[in-house]
Amino acid sequence: MARTYRVVIGVMGAAQCDEPTYGLAKRVGTLIAERGAVLLCGGRGGVMEAAARGAKEAGGLTIGIMPGMNASETPPNPYIDVAIFTGLRDGRNWVNVCASDAIIAISGGYGTLSEIALALKIGKPVVLLHSWDVPARDFAPLYVAETPEQAVELAFQSAGVATASAVQTESS
Amino acid sequence: MARTYRVVIGVMGAAQCDEPTYGLAKRVGTLIAERGAVLLCGGRGGVMEAAARGAKEAGGLTIGIMPGMNASETPPNPYIDVAIFTGLRDGRNWVNVCASDAIIAISGGYGTLSEIALALKIGKPVVLLHSWDVPARDFAPLYVAETPEQAVELAFQSAGVATASAVQTESS
Amino acid sequence: MARTYRVVIGVMGAAQCDEPTYGLAKRVGTLIAERGAVLLCGGRGGVMEAAARGAKEAGGLTIGIMPGMNASETPPNPYIDVAIFTGLRDGRNWVNVCASDAIIAISGGYGTLSEIALALKIGKPVVLLHSWDVPARDFAPLYVAETPEQAVELAFQSAGVATASAVQTESS
Amino acid sequence: MARTYRVVIGVMGAAQCDEPTYGLAKRVGTLIAERGAVLLCGGRGGVMEAAARGAKEAGGLTIGIMPGMNASETPPNPYIDVAIFTGLRDGRNWVNVCASDAIIAISGGYGTLSEIALALKIGKPVVLLHSWDVPARDFAPLYVAETPEQAVELAFQSAGVATASAVQTESS
């Protein structure tokens, strides 16, 4: 059966980052939007903001999976279109992983590491872009990219969703 | 500070329903989309499908908060734009409630009742449309509607988001 | 295969209650412990404290499923032996239900109503003791008790764990 | 205020393991029980079973935080006293971390890595015993042990609960 809902690429990274990392994440967001996928992230600052900004400025749709119950607890960054408040705190990292067709981890702290690990636990593709040096075990769908272009290409390929833009056209 | 992310109205109801209920839910979805809000639901059939269909056919954006980890476990109905797989089973009802500015409950079984109750527990507005006869206690933001038009009007008013279409225009 | 782990009876109710309700809940806790089951509750005050107190003073084991990430956020009542901090807020109500062989709802507010509803959604037995007037639909395992003795008897029977004390003896 | 509930030490590891790892985990479980703390684990086989077995055979109390909704989905290992079914799948790893005063990671796969990362994210002490080589950043409470004895000593020290046996005596 043809897939009717949109492709979602998750971008994971820390809530604070330096400028080069912000630039990488923004570019990744732009490329995801240009390929017609939805950008999902944790909705906060740093890498999450940069990725959402890149996607939104390219006309894409951005989803933030928020740790808090509401915006008073965890305000979404200004580039989030739809804020999914979860009230699960960092337990929402599990949702980030399940809800993405593939994730791209950019730099990142322990929260990002948890998302990489949870994704690999359930066989969800992970692309590392200047991120944690996690070893690939068995047949884990783990990829390493050097550039935003490579990262996004690997994410789409590994998720088996090369037809993202087609799907988006139909569903828009 | 001005709100930058979109208004989300949740529509809760059973995965199977009769035709009149399907019609009510579809009309509710249409009205939500026409007022510029995002339609959120549990992503399955019945009332969830009807509401998503109404919203989507009116050009709106539809989000399904799915109980399963992936589409094999719980396939989204064909009117869902973005499927947020949670892997939380019925624990995702908590996310449905946190992520909505207000919820409209239409008919529904015990799952719907749990969403009504969780919403009222945290002071989230609930509009009942031919749904459970839940008593209002203390200052619970609980409203009863007779028609889809009333239900949607009450949802927007009680959520304090009368400016939904304005917000949507800015963020689109 | 013989069950090797202990029977768990959940007692659900509000974090604040009047004295007669406190007395009912305490008696329920005592009876659960006397029959060799573990007492599970939400770990807070009111009905949860009373039930834990009754169980603990009768020599039973008490588990509190806490909404917060730690004791600073949500301190367990003094009769909880093992506090399971979840960091899920009211999302932990889903865990309360899954972790119990049956639940007894005593009086209670909207949180309790959500637990009754979630339990019935997944076919988990619910005993109402001076609690919400929830209608039984289809074959929902829903029972109404007038006394703590009836409530506990119904909980054990409906959970199919009449052998609780035997199990406890083996596993102690 | 004196703490009234019991100390909980979590042991994290894979559901399958070789014999030397099983031996290490069993010894860790024994030592945790001998110091009067509750043994918490994911409730499944391998390292989880070994740790629970060690604790239980030493007279300790064992808690399994189960991924499934019930025993049909995820049967607890035979050394679990209290099975807390969560219905959250691997999302329960977040609960494992919140519910433990400190965690000891033994060998382990990606699931274990996610627990190490989630713990460090919220500042919960982690002791690595022949486990993932995770770097300590900033002031992360991360410790490396060579033996079960060291691991358990570090877990109690880092959790600031040297008085575990005293607490257990009072609460038993």
XYZ file of C-alpha atoms in Angstrom:
688
model
C 0.000 0.000 0.000
C 1.313 3.425 -0.865
C 2.360 5.516 2.077
C 0.003 8.430 2.514
C 1.664 10.438 5.276
C 4.715 12.611 4.976
C 8.328 11.667 5.433
C 9.760 12.928 8.723
C 13.463 13.446 9.310
C 14.531 14.093 12.884
C 17.477 16.337 13.698
C 18.936 15.800 17.151
C 21.449 17.985 18.925
C 22.096 20.060 22.006
C 20.046 23.073 23.155
C 23.190 25.182 22.976
C 25.862 25.106 20.301
C 28.672 27.116 18.741
C 28.278 28.983 15.476
C 29.796 26.434 13.084
C 27.483 23.770 14.497
C 24.520 26.124 14.183
C 25.439 26.609 10.547
C 25.634 22.887 9.868
C 22.279 22.259 11.502
C 20.617 25.116 9.636
C 21.888 23.774 6.341
C 20.640 20.289 7.202
C 17.207 21.756 7.935
C 17.156 23.576 4.624
C 18.041 20.450 2.678
C 15.401 18.385 4.451
C 12.731 20.932 3.566
C 13.934 21.202 -0.028
C 13.515 17.461 -0.407
C 9.946 17.724 0.814
C 10.242 16.085 4.201
C 8.985 17.344 7.540
C 11.659 18.501 9.990
C 11.209 17.080 13.475
C 13.317 18.108 16.449
C 13.162 18.563 20.201
C 11.824 22.078 19.765
C 14.382 23.910 21.906
C 17.412 26.130 21.124
C 20.825 25.438 19.655
C 20.903 22.691 17.044
C 17.129 22.240 17.297
C 16.524 25.902 16.555
C 19.032 25.997 13.727
C 17.546 22.983 11.975
C 13.998 24.279 12.364
C 15.086 27.693 11.107
C 16.735 26.265 8.035
C 13.690 24.184 7.219
C 11.180 26.920 7.870
C 13.041 29.554 5.894
C 13.075 27.094 2.988
C 9.288 26.786 3.192
C 9.210 23.491 5.055
C 7.057 22.269 7.901
C 8.663 22.021 11.364
C 7.530 19.957 14.333
C 8.923 20.313 17.856
C 8.474 17.434 20.291
C 8.584 19.363 23.561
C 9.602 17.920 26.945
C 7.226 20.118 28.942
C 3.459 20.093 29.368
C 3.110 23.560 27.902
C 4.978 26.587 26.581
C 5.535 28.010 30.062
C 7.594 24.961 30.957
C 9.421 24.596 27.654
C 8.866 27.364 25.108
C 9.306 26.243 21.487
C 11.924 28.067 19.462
C 10.467 30.644 17.039
C 10.878 28.405 13.981
C 8.593 25.624 15.192
C 5.263 25.417 13.347
C 3.629 22.733 15.451
C 4.684 22.194 19.055
C 3.798 18.759 20.370
C 3.947 19.198 24.140
C 4.438 15.790 25.709
C 4.827 16.315 29.443
C 7.314 13.429 29.361
C 10.504 15.425 30.018
C 13.517 13.698 28.488
C 11.292 10.654 28.114
C 10.176 12.426 24.944
C 13.466 11.380 23.343
C 11.805 8.036 22.740
C 9.027 9.783 20.825
C 11.577 11.748 18.777
C 13.041 8.477 17.621
C 9.792 6.615 16.913
C 8.323 9.568 15.029
C 11.258 10.011 12.626
C 11.946 7.948 9.518
C 15.633 8.528 10.194
C 17.558 10.787 12.518
C 20.553 13.011 11.925
C 22.594 13.675 15.065
C 24.651 16.846 14.989
C 27.283 17.332 17.657
C 25.209 16.994 20.829
C 25.375 16.095 24.496
C 24.098 13.146 26.480
C 20.511 13.745 25.363
C 21.575 13.345 21.758
C 23.528 10.240 22.656
C 20.383 8.765 24.185
C 18.502 9.386 20.957
C 21.224 7.765 18.856
C 21.155 4.746 21.145
C 17.368 4.433 21.292
C 17.182 4.673 17.511
C 19.765 1.943 16.987
C 18.024 -0.200 19.607
C 14.939 -0.348 17.388
C 16.751 -0.406 14.053
C 15.977 3.164 13.065
C 18.611 4.709 10.762
C 21.026 7.178 12.360
C 23.359 9.565 10.548
C 26.157 11.110 12.611
C 27.342 14.571 11.549
C 30.241 15.725 13.716
C 28.569 13.926 16.581
C 29.261 11.154 19.094
C 31.657 8.423 18.036
C 29.282 5.527 18.535
C 30.454 2.146 17.233
C 28.262 0.218 14.800
C 27.406 -3.214 16.136
C 26.004 -6.086 14.130
C 23.809 -4.656 11.429
C 22.995 -1.330 13.053
C 21.893 1.217 10.413
C 24.540 3.726 11.481
C 26.136 6.154 9.035
C 28.754 8.881 9.304
C 28.552 12.026 7.210
C 31.043 14.832 6.745
C 28.729 17.447 5.259
C 25.059 18.424 5.555
C 24.546 17.282 1.959
C 25.912 13.819 2.731
C 23.957 13.618 5.958
C 20.626 14.383 4.338
C 21.301 12.092 1.393
C 22.161 9.243 3.773
C 19.091 9.905 5.904
C 16.719 9.683 2.956
C 18.459 6.665 1.483
C 18.639 4.709 4.700
C 15.024 5.453 5.519
C 14.006 4.106 2.137
C 12.066 7.251 1.389
C 13.677 8.549 -1.754
C 10.179 9.445 -2.923
C 9.658 12.047 -0.226
C 8.974 14.923 -2.533
C 6.417 12.885 -4.473
C 4.592 12.020 -1.301
C 4.689 15.599 -0.171
C 3.235 16.814 -3.438
C 0.303 14.463 -3.127
C -0.359 15.280 0.473
C 0.009 19.046 0.235
C 5.569 37.591 23.822
C 3.539 36.753 20.757
C 2.931 33.107 20.175
C 4.840 31.892 17.135
C 3.596 28.329 16.746
C 0.251 27.221 15.424
C -2.946 26.612 17.322
C -3.712 22.904 17.722
C -7.194 21.578 18.371
C -7.454 17.922 19.343
C -10.425 15.814 18.329
C -10.917 12.689 20.410
C -13.227 9.797 19.699
C -13.427 6.083 19.103
C -11.687 4.161 16.316
C -15.070 2.944 15.124
C -18.253 4.961 14.867
C -21.648 5.104 13.167
C -22.351 7.350 10.215
C -23.983 10.283 11.985
C -21.002 10.474 14.351
C -18.631 10.264 11.389
C -20.473 13.205 9.857
C -20.223 15.290 13.013
C -16.508 14.603 13.354
C -15.822 15.397 9.720
C -17.641 18.703 10.030
C -15.662 19.531 13.178
C -12.434 18.840 11.299
C -13.489 21.081 8.452
C -14.312 23.965 10.768
C -11.022 23.629 12.630
C -9.090 23.820 9.375
C -11.157 26.743 8.119
C -10.248 28.683 11.228
C -6.586 28.053 10.582
C -5.785 25.615 13.357
C -3.973 22.302 13.130
C -6.117 19.200 13.608
C -4.611 16.713 16.053
C -6.063 13.284 16.729
C -5.073 9.755 17.639
C -4.478 8.931 13.986
C -6.694 5.851 13.738
C -10.116 5.181 12.197
C -13.642 6.231 13.106
C -13.906 9.676 14.652
C -10.170 10.229 14.211
C -10.367 9.504 10.509
C -13.468 11.609 10.024
C -11.991 14.657 11.740
C -8.704 14.342 9.840
C -10.591 13.922 6.588
C -12.695 16.994 7.156
C -9.648 19.069 7.999
C -7.530 17.761 5.151
C -10.208 18.185 2.507
C -10.551 21.784 3.688
C -6.829 22.335 3.130
C -5.771 22.022 6.744
C -2.823 20.292 8.368
C -3.488 17.024 10.220
C -1.354 15.367 12.895
C -1.871 11.828 14.185
C -0.392 10.872 17.552
C -0.016 7.138 17.020
C 0.066 4.513 19.793
C 2.479 2.212 17.952
C 6.176 2.446 17.211
C 5.605 2.423 13.483
C 3.016 2.067 10.737
C 3.112 -1.728 10.856
C 1.842 -1.617 14.413
C -0.650 1.193 13.990
C -1.190 2.460 10.443
C -2.300 6.101 10.241
C -5.596 6.759 8.512
C -5.197 8.122 4.959
C -5.986 11.721 5.975
C -3.053 12.126 8.352
C -0.297 14.410 7.060
C 2.208 13.864 9.850
C 2.168 10.664 11.885
C 3.892 11.020 15.247
C 4.587 7.428 16.245
C 5.052 7.324 20.006
C 5.500 3.692 20.974
C 3.557 4.529 24.155
C 0.359 2.611 23.376
C -2.625 4.211 25.107
C -0.096 6.159 27.156
C -0.096 8.451 24.146
C -3.461 9.785 25.312
C -1.459 11.954 27.711
C 0.438 13.416 24.755
C -2.816 14.049 22.853
C -3.980 16.190 25.742
C -0.733 18.096 26.378
C -0.263 18.831 22.681
C -3.731 20.331 22.119
C -4.814 23.867 23.012
C -8.256 22.432 23.641
C -9.913 19.114 22.915
C -13.276 18.259 21.430
C -14.578 14.840 22.461
C -17.074 13.276 20.077
C -19.009 10.263 21.246
C -16.197 7.881 22.198
C -15.324 4.933 24.407
C -13.136 4.539 27.451
C -10.077 5.889 25.642
C -11.913 9.122 24.936
C -13.064 9.266 28.535
C -9.449 8.974 29.662
C -8.532 11.936 27.472
C -11.389 14.045 28.815
C -10.281 13.225 32.355
C -6.562 13.828 31.770
C -7.355 17.167 30.136
C -9.522 18.328 33.023
C -6.874 17.129 35.481
C -4.446 19.672 34.063
C -6.972 22.414 33.342
C -7.038 21.970 29.586
C -10.373 22.987 28.003
C -12.683 20.164 26.942
C -15.744 20.446 24.708
C -18.166 17.527 24.745
C -20.114 16.863 21.540
C -22.555 13.969 21.989
C -19.968 12.417 24.234
C -19.565 11.173 27.819
C -21.680 12.841 30.467
C -18.816 13.947 32.683
C -19.717 16.309 35.531
C -17.902 19.633 35.850
C -16.205 19.954 39.220
C -14.884 23.138 40.734
C -13.682 25.347 37.925
C -13.045 22.658 35.326
C -13.031 24.180 31.824
C -15.710 21.787 30.589
C -18.222 22.752 27.914
C -21.108 20.985 26.177
C -21.927 21.618 22.539
C -24.866 20.498 20.457
C -23.426 21.133 17.008
C -20.005 21.055 15.326
C -20.201 24.842 14.938
C -20.763 25.338 18.658
C -18.080 22.828 19.545
C -15.402 24.507 17.456
C -16.393 27.987 18.619
C -16.194 26.858 22.249
C -12.842 25.166 21.679
C -11.260 28.285 20.240
C -12.792 30.568 22.852
C -11.883 28.415 25.817
C -8.340 27.963 24.569
C -7.969 31.719 24.345
C -6.814 31.421 20.756
C -9.384 33.453 18.874
C -6.469 34.720 16.795
C -5.684 31.330 15.305
C -6.059 32.369 11.725
C -3.826 35.388 12.302
C -1.152 33.210 13.825
C -1.438 30.759 11.008
C -1.065 33.466 8.418
C 2.120 34.719 10.009
C 3.626 31.294 10.428
C 2.729 29.910 7.020
C 3.604 -21.686 33.612
C 3.219 -20.680 37.228
C 3.418 -17.001 37.877
C 6.561 -16.151 39.784
C 6.096 -12.461 40.566
C 3.814 -10.947 43.139
C 0.219 -9.873 42.775
C -0.142 -6.094 42.621
C -3.369 -4.290 43.482
C -3.519 -0.603 42.595
C -5.487 1.849 44.707
C -6.374 5.064 42.936
C -7.769 8.217 44.464
C -7.212 11.907 44.989
C -4.206 13.487 46.703
C -6.561 15.112 49.188
C -9.573 13.527 50.851
C -11.890 13.789 53.827
C -11.584 11.579 56.873
C -14.179 8.921 56.036
C -12.547 8.421 52.644
C -9.132 8.229 54.301
C -10.509 5.517 56.563
C -11.918 3.510 53.656
C -8.647 3.698 51.749
C -6.589 2.722 54.775
C -8.795 -0.309 55.364
C -8.463 -1.300 51.704
C -4.690 -1.090 52.017
C -4.714 -3.257 55.115
C -6.823 -5.935 53.459
C -4.622 -5.984 50.357
C -1.537 -6.532 52.492
C -3.228 -9.180 54.582
C -4.003 -11.132 51.440
C -0.366 -11.021 50.441
C -0.505 -8.625 47.516
C 1.652 -5.598 46.865
C -0.065 -2.229 47.235
C 0.575 0.109 44.316
C -0.562 3.723 44.231
C 0.414 7.127 42.872
C 2.614 7.743 45.896
C 1.140 11.086 46.957
C -1.183 12.164 49.806
C -4.872 11.619 50.506
C -6.224 8.282 49.320
C -2.772 7.212 48.132
C -1.264 7.853 51.552
C -4.102 6.165 53.370
C -3.924 3.006 51.288
C -0.138 2.824 51.599
C -0.380 3.397 55.331
C -2.921 0.647 55.808
C -0.814 -1.784 53.811
C 2.460 -0.856 55.439
C 1.140 -0.996 58.990
C -0.149 -4.480 58.179
C 3.345 -5.538 57.117
C 2.786 -5.240 53.376
C 4.971 -3.886 50.623
C 4.026 -0.510 49.115
C 5.023 0.928 45.749
C 4.478 4.542 44.694
C 4.502 5.401 40.992
C 5.554 9.032 41.193
C 4.793 11.695 38.566
C 8.033 13.612 39.132
C 11.620 12.864 38.228
C 12.713 12.861 41.862
C 11.607 13.464 45.424
C 12.132 17.222 45.175
C 9.467 17.379 42.493
C 7.047 14.898 44.025
C 7.909 13.624 47.497
C 6.513 10.167 48.269
C 4.224 9.881 51.255
C 5.904 8.383 54.339
C 4.300 4.946 53.864
C 5.852 4.230 50.483
C 8.570 1.562 50.538
C 9.709 1.857 46.943
C 9.223 5.089 45.016
C 9.291 4.612 41.246
C 9.960 8.102 39.933
C 8.786 8.259 36.346
C 9.248 11.838 35.168
C 6.055 11.349 33.138
C 3.772 13.639 35.155
C 0.152 12.502 34.909
C 1.302 10.312 32.026
C 2.272 7.935 34.824
C -1.415 7.096 35.239
C -0.949 4.759 32.300
C 1.825 2.973 34.198
C -0.364 2.712 37.325
C -2.909 0.844 35.262
C -0.536 -1.455 33.374
C 1.368 -2.359 36.542
C -1.694 -3.410 38.556
C -3.514 -6.739 38.326
C -6.682 -4.841 39.192
C -7.397 -1.359 40.444
C -9.662 -0.105 43.190
C -10.817 3.483 42.704
C -11.829 5.284 45.875
C -13.670 8.574 45.554
C -11.237 10.581 43.429
C -11.014 13.450 40.985
C -10.294 13.647 37.275
C -6.958 11.855 37.660
C -8.736 8.870 39.158
C -11.324 8.985 36.406
C -8.522 8.818 33.844
C -7.157 5.702 35.521
C -10.571 4.040 35.574
C -10.975 4.808 31.879
C -7.487 3.691 30.852
C -7.938 0.452 32.767
C -11.259 -0.332 31.108
C -9.776 0.585 27.732
C -7.335 -2.309 28.043
C -9.658 -4.702 29.860
C -8.063 -4.372 33.278
C -10.507 -4.981 36.146
C -11.735 -1.904 38.012
C -13.565 -1.852 41.343
C -15.350 1.372 42.253
C -15.654 2.177 45.960
C -17.638 5.365 46.506
C -16.072 6.637 43.329
C -17.083 7.937 39.879
C -20.329 6.641 38.438
C -18.853 5.214 35.253
C -21.183 3.081 33.128
C -20.135 -0.443 32.164
C -20.100 -0.898 28.399
C -19.990 -4.185 26.572
C -18.008 -6.591 28.660
C -15.968 -4.096 30.659
C -14.669 -5.700 33.874
C -16.217 -3.017 36.057
C -17.453 -3.712 39.584
C -19.050 -1.628 42.305
C -18.329 -2.259 45.965
C -19.927 -0.810 49.074
C -17.247 -1.753 51.599
C -13.472 -2.180 51.650
C -13.977 -5.896 52.214
C -16.136 -6.210 49.094
C -13.778 -4.066 47.083
C -10.717 -6.151 47.882
C -12.563 -9.413 47.381
C -13.783 -8.228 43.955
C -10.320 -7.006 42.994
C -8.694 -10.358 43.715
C -11.480 -12.337 42.087
C -11.643 -10.247 38.938
C -7.879 -10.283 38.552
C -7.951 -14.072 38.746
C -5.351 -14.045 41.478
C -7.117 -15.748 44.326
C -3.817 -17.469 45.038
C -2.015 -14.249 45.934
C -0.974 -15.307 49.379
C 0.372 -18.586 48.030
C 2.433 -16.758 45.439
C 3.709 -14.361 48.032
C 4.788 -17.188 50.296
C 6.787 -18.781 47.533
C 8.375 -15.570 46.391
C 9.254 -14.203 49.828
C 13.755 15.595 56.370
C 14.865 12.008 56.683
C 14.246 9.889 53.673
C 11.561 7.325 54.363
C 11.601 5.189 51.212
C 14.172 2.629 50.237
C 17.350 3.102 48.263
C 17.061 1.749 44.713
C 20.075 0.767 42.620
C 19.413 0.087 38.951
C 21.413 -2.502 37.031
C 21.318 -2.070 33.273
C 22.514 -4.517 30.657
C 21.502 -6.576 27.676
C 18.799 -9.244 27.596
C 21.387 -11.759 26.473
C 24.933 -12.108 27.768
C 27.838 -14.520 28.047
C 28.629 -16.405 31.222
C 31.352 -14.165 32.670
C 29.035 -11.161 32.284
C 26.204 -13.127 33.904
C 28.519 -13.832 36.823
C 29.476 -10.190 37.225
C 25.845 -9.073 37.155
C 24.775 -11.726 39.637
C 27.505 -10.664 42.040
C 26.472 -7.027 41.681
C 22.895 -7.990 42.520
C 24.024 -9.894 45.596
C 26.060 -6.977 46.886
C 23.211 -4.526 46.343
C 20.862 -6.710 48.357
C 23.423 -7.248 51.091
C 23.711 -3.502 51.526
C 19.966 -3.246 51.942
C 19.007 -1.568 48.695
C 16.299 -2.564 46.251
C 17.498 -3.992 42.935
C 15.798 -2.414 39.928
C 16.273 -3.622 36.368
C 14.469 -3.946 33.055
C 13.011 -7.263 34.144
C 14.130 -9.349 31.169
C 16.877 -11.976 30.648
C 20.647 -11.790 30.495
C 22.207 -9.156 32.747
C 18.770 -8.210 34.113
C 18.061 -11.769 35.144
C 21.507 -12.277 36.632
C 21.325 -9.141 38.768
C 17.807 -9.947 39.966
C 18.857 -13.504 40.749
C 21.843 -12.388 42.768
C 19.732 -9.954 44.750
C 16.854 -12.320 45.303
C 19.007 -15.238 46.401
C 20.608 -12.889 48.932
C 17.174 -12.065 50.349
C 16.748 -8.724 48.585
C 13.771 -7.165 46.892
C 13.764 -7.033 43.084
C 11.760 -4.745 40.806
C 11.447 -5.193 37.045
C 10.383 -2.214 34.932
C 8.831 -4.033 31.997
C 8.498 -2.640 28.452
C 5.231 -4.440 27.730
C 1.686 -3.916 28.958
C 1.532 -7.346 30.531
C 3.367 -10.624 31.014
C 2.201 -12.008 27.674
C 4.065 -9.230 25.898
C 7.145 -9.212 28.086
C 7.377 -11.956 30.717
C 9.449 -11.006 33.771
C 12.414 -13.209 34.549
C 11.803 -15.648 37.431
C 13.772 -13.566 39.953
C 11.582 -10.483 39.756
C 9.431 -9.898 42.837
C 7.422 -6.954 41.542
C 6.896 -6.459 37.818
C 5.991 -2.896 36.895
C 4.468 -3.247 33.440
C 4.688 0.125 31.713
C 3.380 -0.341 28.182
C 6.019 2.186 27.096
C 8.322 -0.203 25.209
C 11.906 1.063 25.258
C 10.482 4.363 26.463
C 10.596 2.669 29.852
C 14.361 3.217 29.869
C 13.571 6.742 31.016
C 11.677 5.319 33.987
C 14.561 2.968 34.809
C 16.805 5.987 35.131
C 14.440 8.242 37.097
C 13.537 5.461 39.515
C 17.124 4.550 40.453
C 19.341 6.423 42.914
C 22.272 5.378 40.756
C 22.721 2.938 37.908
C 25.359 0.328 37.235
C 25.760 -0.504 33.537
C 27.208 -3.934 32.826
C 28.367 -4.673 29.303
C 25.195 -3.974 27.311
C 23.912 -2.984 23.910
C 22.295 0.156 22.557
C 19.485 0.014 25.113
C 22.025 0.148 27.909
C 23.810 3.001 26.177
C 20.530 4.929 26.076
C 20.147 4.455 29.826
C 23.692 5.631 30.511
C 23.053 8.704 28.374
C 19.650 9.525 29.852
C 21.063 9.201 33.358
C 23.959 11.540 32.643
C 21.574 13.967 30.959
C 19.777 14.470 34.265
C 22.832 14.188 36.509
C 22.075 10.720 37.840
C 25.219 8.780 38.850
C 26.360 6.048 36.468
C 28.915 3.332 37.176
C 30.332 1.490 34.174
C 31.389 -2.134 34.721
C 32.927 -3.601 31.560
C 30.444 -1.508 29.638
C 30.339 1.232 26.985
C 33.310 3.580 26.846
C 31.342 6.781 27.315
C 33.410 9.922 27.899
C 32.747 12.059 30.966
C 31.854 15.612 30.026
C 31.838 18.588 32.332
C 30.837 17.365 35.749
C 28.973 14.231 34.721
C 28.757 11.790 37.653
C 30.343 8.993 35.651
C 32.497 6.299 37.261
C 34.364 3.262 35.989
C 34.661 0.098 38.064
C 36.718 -3.023 37.512
C 34.923 -5.344 39.908
C 31.391 -5.820 41.237
C 32.602 -4.723 44.663
C 33.949 -1.454 43.294
C 30.860 -0.889 41.195
C 28.463 -1.256 44.098
C 30.631 0.827 46.408
C 30.773 3.604 43.798
C 27.025 3.425 43.195
C 26.187 3.872 46.861
C 28.766 6.602 47.372
C 27.820 8.596 44.313
C 24.130 8.358 45.137
C 24.858 9.733 48.591
C 23.018 6.859 50.197
C 25.639 5.267 52.391
C 22.879 4.780 54.952
C 20.885 2.353 52.813
C 20.920 -0.483 55.280
C 19.737 1.803 58.069
C 16.840 3.000 55.963
C 15.955 -0.513 55.012
C 15.905 -1.639 58.627
C 13.463 1.072 59.563
C 11.207 0.487 56.615
C 11.107 -3.284 56.791
